């Protein structure tokens, strides 16, 4: 059914190879570091019709192309779907003192008004691999899932300028090639983020908050965390921290 289909992310395809399990079928492999979740799920169709017009035949009906798991997509269809996937439904301001996306890169202010409309494939790839853009999208994705609430303290603080006093933290760091996906993210207050990055706190696979024995004041840290002693995460399982990334943090960052 068309109503059950949709679009949820973008990524750069590195190669299309034969499916080793199904004769005559193919698999698209993704270039590492290019996968990016949509902030807003995009349906296969809306009130205006099918969003990917390339699956329609000459009569305007859905053709067999829609059944192909791997298929080319036009620049127009791509931009239409991506614009909806990253649409600023509820614009999330950065925390005070964080770099403003509009001024961080020369000429980027013009891109804010129409951020995903490009004439050439090279420009689209450059846009989505930009660390500035990916950090901005990752922040929106994480803060939306966590309702702008710190997973460690449980506090939801919005300052007078409308900015959420919470960071979107990578569990497996960007420097270690951690992906910009929700399963690798946590919403953390500035202090919690600082302690998490320095290995003073971590999380078990069942989301218990761990405090390092090497911390100079572990009791104060324990009083800082929410009373349950567990990270406060989204209800949907697919939005919660993945054990793979939590294990990486415990093994590579946490000071036991």
PDB file of C-alpha atoms in Angstrom:
ATOM      1  CA  UNK A   1       0.000   0.000   0.000  1.00  0.00           C
ATOM      2  CA  UNK A   2       1.287   3.462  -0.881  1.00  0.00           C
ATOM      3  CA  UNK A   3       0.175   4.781   2.516  1.00  0.00           C
ATOM      4  CA  UNK A   4       2.652   2.522   4.314  1.00  0.00           C
ATOM      5  CA  UNK A   5       5.665   3.710   2.339  1.00  0.00           C
ATOM      6  CA  UNK A   6       7.755   6.781   2.817  1.00  0.00           C
ATOM      7  CA  UNK A   7      11.204   8.327   3.135  1.00  0.00           C
ATOM      8  CA  UNK A   8      13.185   8.569   6.357  1.00  0.00           C
ATOM      9  CA  UNK A   9      16.825   9.373   5.535  1.00  0.00           C
ATOM     10  CA  UNK A  10      19.377  10.214   2.867  1.00  0.00           C
ATOM     11  CA  UNK A  11      22.797   8.740   2.153  1.00  0.00           C
ATOM     12  CA  UNK A  12      25.328   8.700  -0.645  1.00  0.00           C
ATOM     13  CA  UNK A  13      25.421   5.421  -2.573  1.00  0.00           C
ATOM     14  CA  UNK A  14      28.974   4.179  -3.064  1.00  0.00           C
ATOM     15  CA  UNK A  15      28.116   1.205  -5.281  1.00  0.00           C
ATOM     16  CA  UNK A  16      25.282  -0.985  -6.539  1.00  0.00           C
ATOM     17  CA  UNK A  17      26.166  -4.669  -6.299  1.00  0.00           C
ATOM     18  CA  UNK A  18      24.353  -7.943  -7.016  1.00  0.00           C
ATOM     19  CA  UNK A  19      22.337  -9.294  -4.100  1.00  0.00           C
ATOM     20  CA  UNK A  20      24.201 -12.431  -2.955  1.00  0.00           C
ATOM     21  CA  UNK A  21      20.951 -13.952  -1.675  1.00  0.00           C
ATOM     22  CA  UNK A  22      18.495 -13.183  -4.473  1.00  0.00           C
ATOM     23  CA  UNK A  23      19.355 -13.861  -8.104  1.00  0.00           C
ATOM     24  CA  UNK A  24      18.708 -10.925 -10.424  1.00  0.00           C
ATOM     25  CA  UNK A  25      18.396  -8.397  -7.581  1.00  0.00           C
ATOM     26  CA  UNK A  26      20.836  -5.699  -6.482  1.00  0.00           C
ATOM     27  CA  UNK A  27      21.846  -3.910  -3.266  1.00  0.00           C
ATOM     28  CA  UNK A  28      22.962  -0.315  -2.872  1.00  0.00           C
ATOM     29  CA  UNK A  29      25.897   0.107  -0.478  1.00  0.00           C
ATOM     30  CA  UNK A  30      26.173   3.357   1.486  1.00  0.00           C
ATOM     31  CA  UNK A  31      29.312   5.464   1.697  1.00  0.00           C
ATOM     32  CA  UNK A  32      30.352   5.612   5.376  1.00  0.00           C
ATOM     33  CA  UNK A  33      29.603   8.877   7.134  1.00  0.00           C
ATOM     34  CA  UNK A  34      26.940  10.047   4.681  1.00  0.00           C
ATOM     35  CA  UNK A  35      23.784   8.585   6.264  1.00  0.00           C
ATOM     36  CA  UNK A  36      21.524  11.297   7.698  1.00  0.00           C
ATOM     37  CA  UNK A  37      18.092  10.773   9.261  1.00  0.00           C
ATOM     38  CA  UNK A  38      15.232  13.055   8.291  1.00  0.00           C
ATOM     39  CA  UNK A  39      13.912  15.202  11.118  1.00  0.00           C
ATOM     40  CA  UNK A  40      10.381  14.799   9.720  1.00  0.00           C
ATOM     41  CA  UNK A  41       9.148  11.485   8.252  1.00  0.00           C
ATOM     42  CA  UNK A  42       8.076  12.036   4.642  1.00  0.00           C
ATOM     43  CA  UNK A  43       5.089  10.015   3.344  1.00  0.00           C
ATOM     44  CA  UNK A  44       5.090   8.370  -0.078  1.00  0.00           C
ATOM     45  CA  UNK A  45       2.239  10.680  -1.051  1.00  0.00           C
ATOM     46  CA  UNK A  46       0.294  13.627   0.330  1.00  0.00           C
ATOM     47  CA  UNK A  47      -2.673  15.762  -0.667  1.00  0.00           C
ATOM     48  CA  UNK A  48      -0.807  16.846  -3.801  1.00  0.00           C
ATOM     49  CA  UNK A  49      -0.154  13.259  -4.877  1.00  0.00           C
ATOM     50  CA  UNK A  50       2.940  11.069  -5.076  1.00  0.00           C
ATOM     51  CA  UNK A  51       6.037  12.980  -4.005  1.00  0.00           C
ATOM     52  CA  UNK A  52       8.420  10.983  -6.174  1.00  0.00           C
ATOM     53  CA  UNK A  53       6.961  11.816  -9.570  1.00  0.00           C
ATOM     54  CA  UNK A  54       9.492   9.602 -11.309  1.00  0.00           C
ATOM     55  CA  UNK A  55       7.508   6.471 -10.327  1.00  0.00           C
ATOM     56  CA  UNK A  56       4.514   7.605 -12.379  1.00  0.00           C
ATOM     57  CA  UNK A  57       3.853   6.385 -15.906  1.00  0.00           C
ATOM     58  CA  UNK A  58       2.660   8.491 -18.845  1.00  0.00           C
ATOM     59  CA  UNK A  59      -0.939   8.193 -17.620  1.00  0.00           C
ATOM     60  CA  UNK A  60       0.012   9.574 -14.197  1.00  0.00           C
ATOM     61  CA  UNK A  61      -0.391   6.238 -12.419  1.00  0.00           C
ATOM     62  CA  UNK A  62       2.123   4.478 -10.189  1.00  0.00           C
ATOM     63  CA  UNK A  63       4.268   2.236 -12.347  1.00  0.00           C
ATOM     64  CA  UNK A  64       6.344  -0.836 -11.634  1.00  0.00           C
ATOM     65  CA  UNK A  65       9.339   1.418 -10.947  1.00  0.00           C
ATOM     66  CA  UNK A  66       7.871   2.058  -7.495  1.00  0.00           C
ATOM     67  CA  UNK A  67       8.525  -1.585  -6.591  1.00  0.00           C
ATOM     68  CA  UNK A  68      12.266  -1.294  -7.169  1.00  0.00           C
ATOM     69  CA  UNK A  69      14.248  -0.979  -3.951  1.00  0.00           C
ATOM     70  CA  UNK A  70      17.094   0.655  -5.890  1.00  0.00           C
ATOM     71  CA  UNK A  71      16.074   3.209  -8.508  1.00  0.00           C
ATOM     72  CA  UNK A  72      17.318   6.552  -9.828  1.00  0.00           C
ATOM     73  CA  UNK A  73      15.622   9.731  -8.618  1.00  0.00           C
ATOM     74  CA  UNK A  74      15.506  13.086 -10.360  1.00  0.00           C
ATOM     75  CA  UNK A  75      16.974  16.229  -8.820  1.00  0.00           C
ATOM     76  CA  UNK A  76      13.480  17.720  -8.639  1.00  0.00           C
ATOM     77  CA  UNK A  77      12.036  14.740  -6.765  1.00  0.00           C
ATOM     78  CA  UNK A  78      15.084  14.579  -4.498  1.00  0.00           C
ATOM     79  CA  UNK A  79      14.812  18.241  -3.550  1.00  0.00           C
ATOM     80  CA  UNK A  80      11.063  17.992  -2.962  1.00  0.00           C
ATOM     81  CA  UNK A  81      11.421  15.038  -0.564  1.00  0.00           C
ATOM     82  CA  UNK A  82      14.513  16.361   1.233  1.00  0.00           C
ATOM     83  CA  UNK A  83      12.958  19.793   1.733  1.00  0.00           C
ATOM     84  CA  UNK A  84      10.050  18.150   3.558  1.00  0.00           C
ATOM     85  CA  UNK A  85      12.365  15.843   5.505  1.00  0.00           C
ATOM     86  CA  UNK A  86      14.357  18.760   6.892  1.00  0.00           C
ATOM     87  CA  UNK A  87      11.591  21.358   6.950  1.00  0.00           C
ATOM     88  CA  UNK A  88      11.818  23.825   9.837  1.00  0.00           C
ATOM     89  CA  UNK A  89       8.484  22.894  11.415  1.00  0.00           C
ATOM     90  CA  UNK A  90       9.685  23.986  14.869  1.00  0.00           C
ATOM     91  CA  UNK A  91      12.902  25.950  14.454  1.00  0.00           C
ATOM     92  CA  UNK A  92      15.372  25.039  17.181  1.00  0.00           C
ATOM     93  CA  UNK A  93      17.722  27.844  18.158  1.00  0.00           C
ATOM     94  CA  UNK A  94      21.250  26.891  19.179  1.00  0.00           C
ATOM     95  CA  UNK A  95      22.338  27.278  22.781  1.00  0.00           C
ATOM     96  CA  UNK A  96      23.699  30.703  23.640  1.00  0.00           C
ATOM     97  CA  UNK A  97      27.289  30.999  22.483  1.00  0.00           C
ATOM     98  CA  UNK A  98      27.083  28.252  19.858  1.00  0.00           C
ATOM     99  CA  UNK A  99      28.048  29.292  16.342  1.00  0.00           C
ATOM    100  CA  UNK A 100      25.191  30.573  14.225  1.00  0.00           C
ATOM    101  CA  UNK A 101      24.757  28.455  11.113  1.00  0.00           C
ATOM    102  CA  UNK A 102      23.868  31.502   9.052  1.00  0.00           C
ATOM    103  CA  UNK A 103      27.201  33.189   9.755  1.00  0.00           C
ATOM    104  CA  UNK A 104      29.491  30.212  10.216  1.00  0.00           C
ATOM    105  CA  UNK A 105      30.226  29.851   6.509  1.00  0.00           C
ATOM    106  CA  UNK A 106      30.537  32.677   3.951  1.00  0.00           C
ATOM    107  CA  UNK A 107      27.480  32.779   1.718  1.00  0.00           C
ATOM    108  CA  UNK A 108      25.532  30.329   3.869  1.00  0.00           C
ATOM    109  CA  UNK A 109      22.864  32.910   4.752  1.00  0.00           C
ATOM    110  CA  UNK A 110      21.398  32.578   1.274  1.00  0.00           C
ATOM    111  CA  UNK A 111      21.267  28.800   1.685  1.00  0.00           C
ATOM    112  CA  UNK A 112      19.129  29.139   4.830  1.00  0.00           C
ATOM    113  CA  UNK A 113      16.229  30.509   2.782  1.00  0.00           C
ATOM    114  CA  UNK A 114      16.296  27.578   0.366  1.00  0.00           C
ATOM    115  CA  UNK A 115      18.750  25.100   1.873  1.00  0.00           C
ATOM    116  CA  UNK A 116      18.129  22.065  -0.274  1.00  0.00           C
ATOM    117  CA  UNK A 117      17.515  23.387  -3.790  1.00  0.00           C
ATOM    118  CA  UNK A 118      20.588  22.888  -5.936  1.00  0.00           C
ATOM    119  CA  UNK A 119      21.315  22.638  -9.637  1.00  0.00           C
ATOM    120  CA  UNK A 120      24.092  20.081  -9.511  1.00  0.00           C
ATOM    121  CA  UNK A 121      24.664  16.786  -7.748  1.00  0.00           C
ATOM    122  CA  UNK A 122      28.090  17.967  -6.560  1.00  0.00           C
ATOM    123  CA  UNK A 123      26.497  20.890  -4.680  1.00  0.00           C
ATOM    124  CA  UNK A 124      23.907  18.660  -2.999  1.00  0.00           C
ATOM    125  CA  UNK A 125      26.606  16.239  -1.831  1.00  0.00           C
ATOM    126  CA  UNK A 126      28.725  19.097  -0.507  1.00  0.00           C
ATOM    127  CA  UNK A 127      25.775  20.503   1.420  1.00  0.00           C
ATOM    128  CA  UNK A 128      24.905  17.269   3.198  1.00  0.00           C
ATOM    129  CA  UNK A 129      28.483  16.309   4.016  1.00  0.00           C
ATOM    130  CA  UNK A 130      29.149  19.732   5.577  1.00  0.00           C
ATOM    131  CA  UNK A 131      29.826  19.346   9.300  1.00  0.00           C
ATOM    132  CA  UNK A 132      27.969  22.592  10.001  1.00  0.00           C
ATOM    133  CA  UNK A 133      24.830  21.351   8.283  1.00  0.00           C
ATOM    134  CA  UNK A 134      25.028  17.854   9.770  1.00  0.00           C
ATOM    135  CA  UNK A 135      25.520  19.219  13.311  1.00  0.00           C
ATOM    136  CA  UNK A 136      22.510  21.479  12.864  1.00  0.00           C
ATOM    137  CA  UNK A 137      20.291  18.650  11.634  1.00  0.00           C
ATOM    138  CA  UNK A 138      21.585  16.247  14.285  1.00  0.00           C
ATOM    139  CA  UNK A 139      20.757  18.792  17.006  1.00  0.00           C
ATOM    140  CA  UNK A 140      17.206  19.222  15.736  1.00  0.00           C
ATOM    141  CA  UNK A 141      16.719  15.471  15.491  1.00  0.00           C
ATOM    142  CA  UNK A 142      17.989  14.749  19.014  1.00  0.00           C
ATOM    143  CA  UNK A 143      16.288  17.660  20.771  1.00  0.00           C
ATOM    144  CA  UNK A 144      12.988  16.824  19.105  1.00  0.00           C
ATOM    145  CA  UNK A 145      13.174  13.165  20.195  1.00  0.00           C
ATOM    146  CA  UNK A 146      14.182  14.084  23.778  1.00  0.00           C
ATOM    147  CA  UNK A 147      11.680  16.945  24.024  1.00  0.00           C
ATOM    148  CA  UNK A 148      14.646  19.261  24.765  1.00  0.00           C
ATOM    149  CA  UNK A 149      15.165  17.508  28.112  1.00  0.00           C
ATOM    150  CA  UNK A 150      18.569  16.454  29.484  1.00  0.00           C
ATOM    151  CA  UNK A 151      18.788  12.647  29.631  1.00  0.00           C
ATOM    152  CA  UNK A 152      20.984  12.773  32.752  1.00  0.00           C
ATOM    153  CA  UNK A 153      19.381  15.450  34.931  1.00  0.00           C
ATOM    154  CA  UNK A 154      15.847  15.268  33.566  1.00  0.00           C
ATOM    155  CA  UNK A 155      15.733  19.078  33.384  1.00  0.00           C
ATOM    156  CA  UNK A 156      14.064  20.904  30.514  1.00  0.00           C
ATOM    157  CA  UNK A 157      15.362  24.470  30.583  1.00  0.00           C
ATOM    158  CA  UNK A 158      14.549  27.110  27.977  1.00  0.00           C
ATOM    159  CA  UNK A 159      16.269  30.463  28.391  1.00  0.00           C
ATOM    160  CA  UNK A 160      14.697  33.866  27.855  1.00  0.00           C
ATOM    161  CA  UNK A 161      15.751  33.924  24.219  1.00  0.00           C
ATOM    162  CA  UNK A 162      13.864  30.700  23.460  1.00  0.00           C
ATOM    163  CA  UNK A 163      16.979  28.553  23.339  1.00  0.00           C
ATOM    164  CA  UNK A 164      17.025  25.095  24.860  1.00  0.00           C
ATOM    165  CA  UNK A 165      19.849  24.810  27.399  1.00  0.00           C
ATOM    166  CA  UNK A 166      20.746  21.347  26.206  1.00  0.00           C
ATOM    167  CA  UNK A 167      23.242  19.919  23.702  1.00  0.00           C
ATOM    168  CA  UNK A 168      22.916  17.150  21.149  1.00  0.00           C
ATOM    169  CA  UNK A 169      25.820  14.901  22.169  1.00  0.00           C
ATOM    170  CA  UNK A 170      27.315  12.091  20.104  1.00  0.00           C
ATOM    171  CA  UNK A 171      27.806   8.885  22.106  1.00  0.00           C
ATOM    172  CA  UNK A 172      30.507   7.650  19.739  1.00  0.00           C
ATOM    173  CA  UNK A 173      32.374  10.817  18.884  1.00  0.00           C
ATOM    174  CA  UNK A 174      32.568  12.399  15.452  1.00  0.00           C
ATOM    175  CA  UNK A 175      36.359  12.127  15.695  1.00  0.00           C
ATOM    176  CA  UNK A 176      35.949   8.348  16.007  1.00  0.00           C
ATOM    177  CA  UNK A 177      33.627   8.318  12.971  1.00  0.00           C
ATOM    178  CA  UNK A 178      30.473   8.154  15.062  1.00  0.00           C
ATOM    179  CA  UNK A 179      27.428   8.588  12.806  1.00  0.00           C
ATOM    180  CA  UNK A 180      24.995  11.510  12.954  1.00  0.00           C
ATOM    181  CA  UNK A 181      22.011   9.304  13.771  1.00  0.00           C
ATOM    182  CA  UNK A 182      19.552   9.400  16.640  1.00  0.00           C
ATOM    183  CA  UNK A 183      20.715   6.034  18.030  1.00  0.00           C
ATOM    184  CA  UNK A 184      24.147   7.638  18.527  1.00  0.00           C
ATOM    185  CA  UNK A 185      22.781  10.724  20.242  1.00  0.00           C
ATOM    186  CA  UNK A 186      21.853  12.006  23.685  1.00  0.00           C
ATOM    187  CA  UNK A 187      20.328  15.287  24.800  1.00  0.00           C
ATOM    188  CA  UNK A 188      22.598  16.570  27.571  1.00  0.00           C
ATOM    189  CA  UNK A 189      22.916  19.786  29.538  1.00  0.00           C
ATOM    190  CA  UNK A 190      26.235  21.589  29.178  1.00  0.00           C
ATOM    191  CA  UNK A 191      27.651  20.167  32.416  1.00  0.00           C
ATOM    192  CA  UNK A 192      26.422  16.631  31.706  1.00  0.00           C
ATOM    193  CA  UNK A 193      27.861  16.840  28.191  1.00  0.00           C
ATOM    194  CA  UNK A 194      31.238  17.931  29.579  1.00  0.00           C
ATOM    195  CA  UNK A 195      31.296  15.015  32.050  1.00  0.00           C
ATOM    196  CA  UNK A 196      30.127  12.528  29.419  1.00  0.00           C
ATOM    197  CA  UNK A 197      32.826  13.550  26.923  1.00  0.00           C
ATOM    198  CA  UNK A 198      35.499  13.309  29.624  1.00  0.00           C
ATOM    199  CA  UNK A 199      34.422   9.876  30.799  1.00  0.00           C
ATOM    200  CA  UNK A 200      33.198  10.894  34.237  1.00  0.00           C
ATOM    201  CA  UNK A 201      29.757   9.464  33.473  1.00  0.00           C
ATOM    202  CA  UNK A 202      28.513   6.834  31.045  1.00  0.00           C
ATOM    203  CA  UNK A 203      25.519   4.545  30.506  1.00  0.00           C
ATOM    204  CA  UNK A 204      25.052   0.803  30.816  1.00  0.00           C
ATOM    205  CA  UNK A 205      23.202  -1.092  28.103  1.00  0.00           C
ATOM    206  CA  UNK A 206      20.041  -0.853  30.229  1.00  0.00           C
ATOM    207  CA  UNK A 207      20.591   2.930  30.570  1.00  0.00           C
ATOM    208  CA  UNK A 208      21.778   2.996  34.179  1.00  0.00           C
ATOM    209  CA  UNK A 209      23.882   6.124  34.749  1.00  0.00           C
ATOM    210  CA  UNK A 210      27.455   5.127  35.647  1.00  0.00           C
ATOM    211  CA  UNK A 211      29.743   7.415  37.656  1.00  0.00           C
ATOM    212  CA  UNK A 212      33.493   7.056  37.347  1.00  0.00           C
ATOM    213  CA  UNK A 213      35.414   6.029  40.457  1.00  0.00           C
ATOM    214  CA  UNK A 214      38.155   8.380  39.275  1.00  0.00           C
ATOM    215  CA  UNK A 215      35.920  11.445  39.657  1.00  0.00           C
ATOM    216  CA  UNK A 216      37.157  13.744  42.436  1.00  0.00           C
ATOM    217  CA  UNK A 217      33.607  14.269  43.764  1.00  0.00           C
ATOM    218  CA  UNK A 218      31.449  11.273  42.777  1.00  0.00           C
ATOM    219  CA  UNK A 219      28.752  11.996  45.377  1.00  0.00           C
ATOM    220  CA  UNK A 220      28.095  15.436  43.909  1.00  0.00           C
ATOM    221  CA  UNK A 221      27.824  13.875  40.468  1.00  0.00           C
ATOM    222  CA  UNK A 222      25.288  11.333  41.760  1.00  0.00           C
ATOM    223  CA  UNK A 223      23.233  14.155  43.284  1.00  0.00           C
ATOM    224  CA  UNK A 224      23.338  15.851  39.872  1.00  0.00           C
ATOM    225  CA  UNK A 225      21.622  12.977  38.029  1.00  0.00           C
ATOM    226  CA  UNK A 226      17.861  12.475  38.070  1.00  0.00           C
ATOM    227  CA  UNK A 227      16.394  10.518  40.978  1.00  0.00           C
ATOM    228  CA  UNK A 228      15.749   7.341  38.967  1.00  0.00           C
ATOM    229  CA  UNK A 229      19.457   6.851  38.283  1.00  0.00           C
ATOM    230  CA  UNK A 230      18.591   5.961  34.693  1.00  0.00           C
ATOM    231  CA  UNK A 231      18.897   8.024  31.539  1.00  0.00           C
ATOM    232  CA  UNK A 232      15.623   9.608  30.446  1.00  0.00           C
ATOM    233  CA  UNK A 233      15.276   8.611  26.802  1.00  0.00           C
ATOM    234  CA  UNK A 234      12.516   8.591  24.149  1.00  0.00           C
ATOM    235  CA  UNK A 235       9.724   6.045  24.512  1.00  0.00           C
ATOM    236  CA  UNK A 236      10.210   4.631  21.024  1.00  0.00           C
ATOM    237  CA  UNK A 237      12.870   1.919  21.048  1.00  0.00           C
ATOM    238  CA  UNK A 238      14.257   2.986  17.655  1.00  0.00           C
ATOM    239  CA  UNK A 239      15.025   6.442  19.077  1.00  0.00           C
ATOM    240  CA  UNK A 240      16.948   5.243  22.127  1.00  0.00           C
ATOM    241  CA  UNK A 241      20.739   4.974  22.406  1.00  0.00           C
ATOM    242  CA  UNK A 242      21.976   1.812  20.724  1.00  0.00           C
ATOM    243  CA  UNK A 243      23.983  -0.601  22.925  1.00  0.00           C
ATOM    244  CA  UNK A 244      26.711  -0.707  20.259  1.00  0.00           C
ATOM    245  CA  UNK A 245      27.492   2.985  20.779  1.00  0.00           C
ATOM    246  CA  UNK A 246      27.080   2.785  24.561  1.00  0.00           C
ATOM    247  CA  UNK A 247      29.623  -0.020  24.701  1.00  0.00           C
ATOM    248  CA  UNK A 248      32.019   2.045  22.590  1.00  0.00           C
ATOM    249  CA  UNK A 249      31.735   4.926  25.053  1.00  0.00           C
ATOM    250  CA  UNK A 250      32.303   2.683  28.079  1.00  0.00           C
ATOM    251  CA  UNK A 251      35.325   1.015  26.469  1.00  0.00           C
ATOM    252  CA  UNK A 252      36.935   4.121  24.989  1.00  0.00           C
ATOM    253  CA  UNK A 253      35.882   7.097  27.110  1.00  0.00           C
ATOM    254  CA  UNK A 254      34.584   6.032  30.521  1.00  0.00           C
ATOM    255  CA  UNK A 255      37.144   6.182  33.320  1.00  0.00           C
ATOM    256  CA  UNK A 256      36.362   3.109  35.384  1.00  0.00           C
TER     257      UNK A 256
END
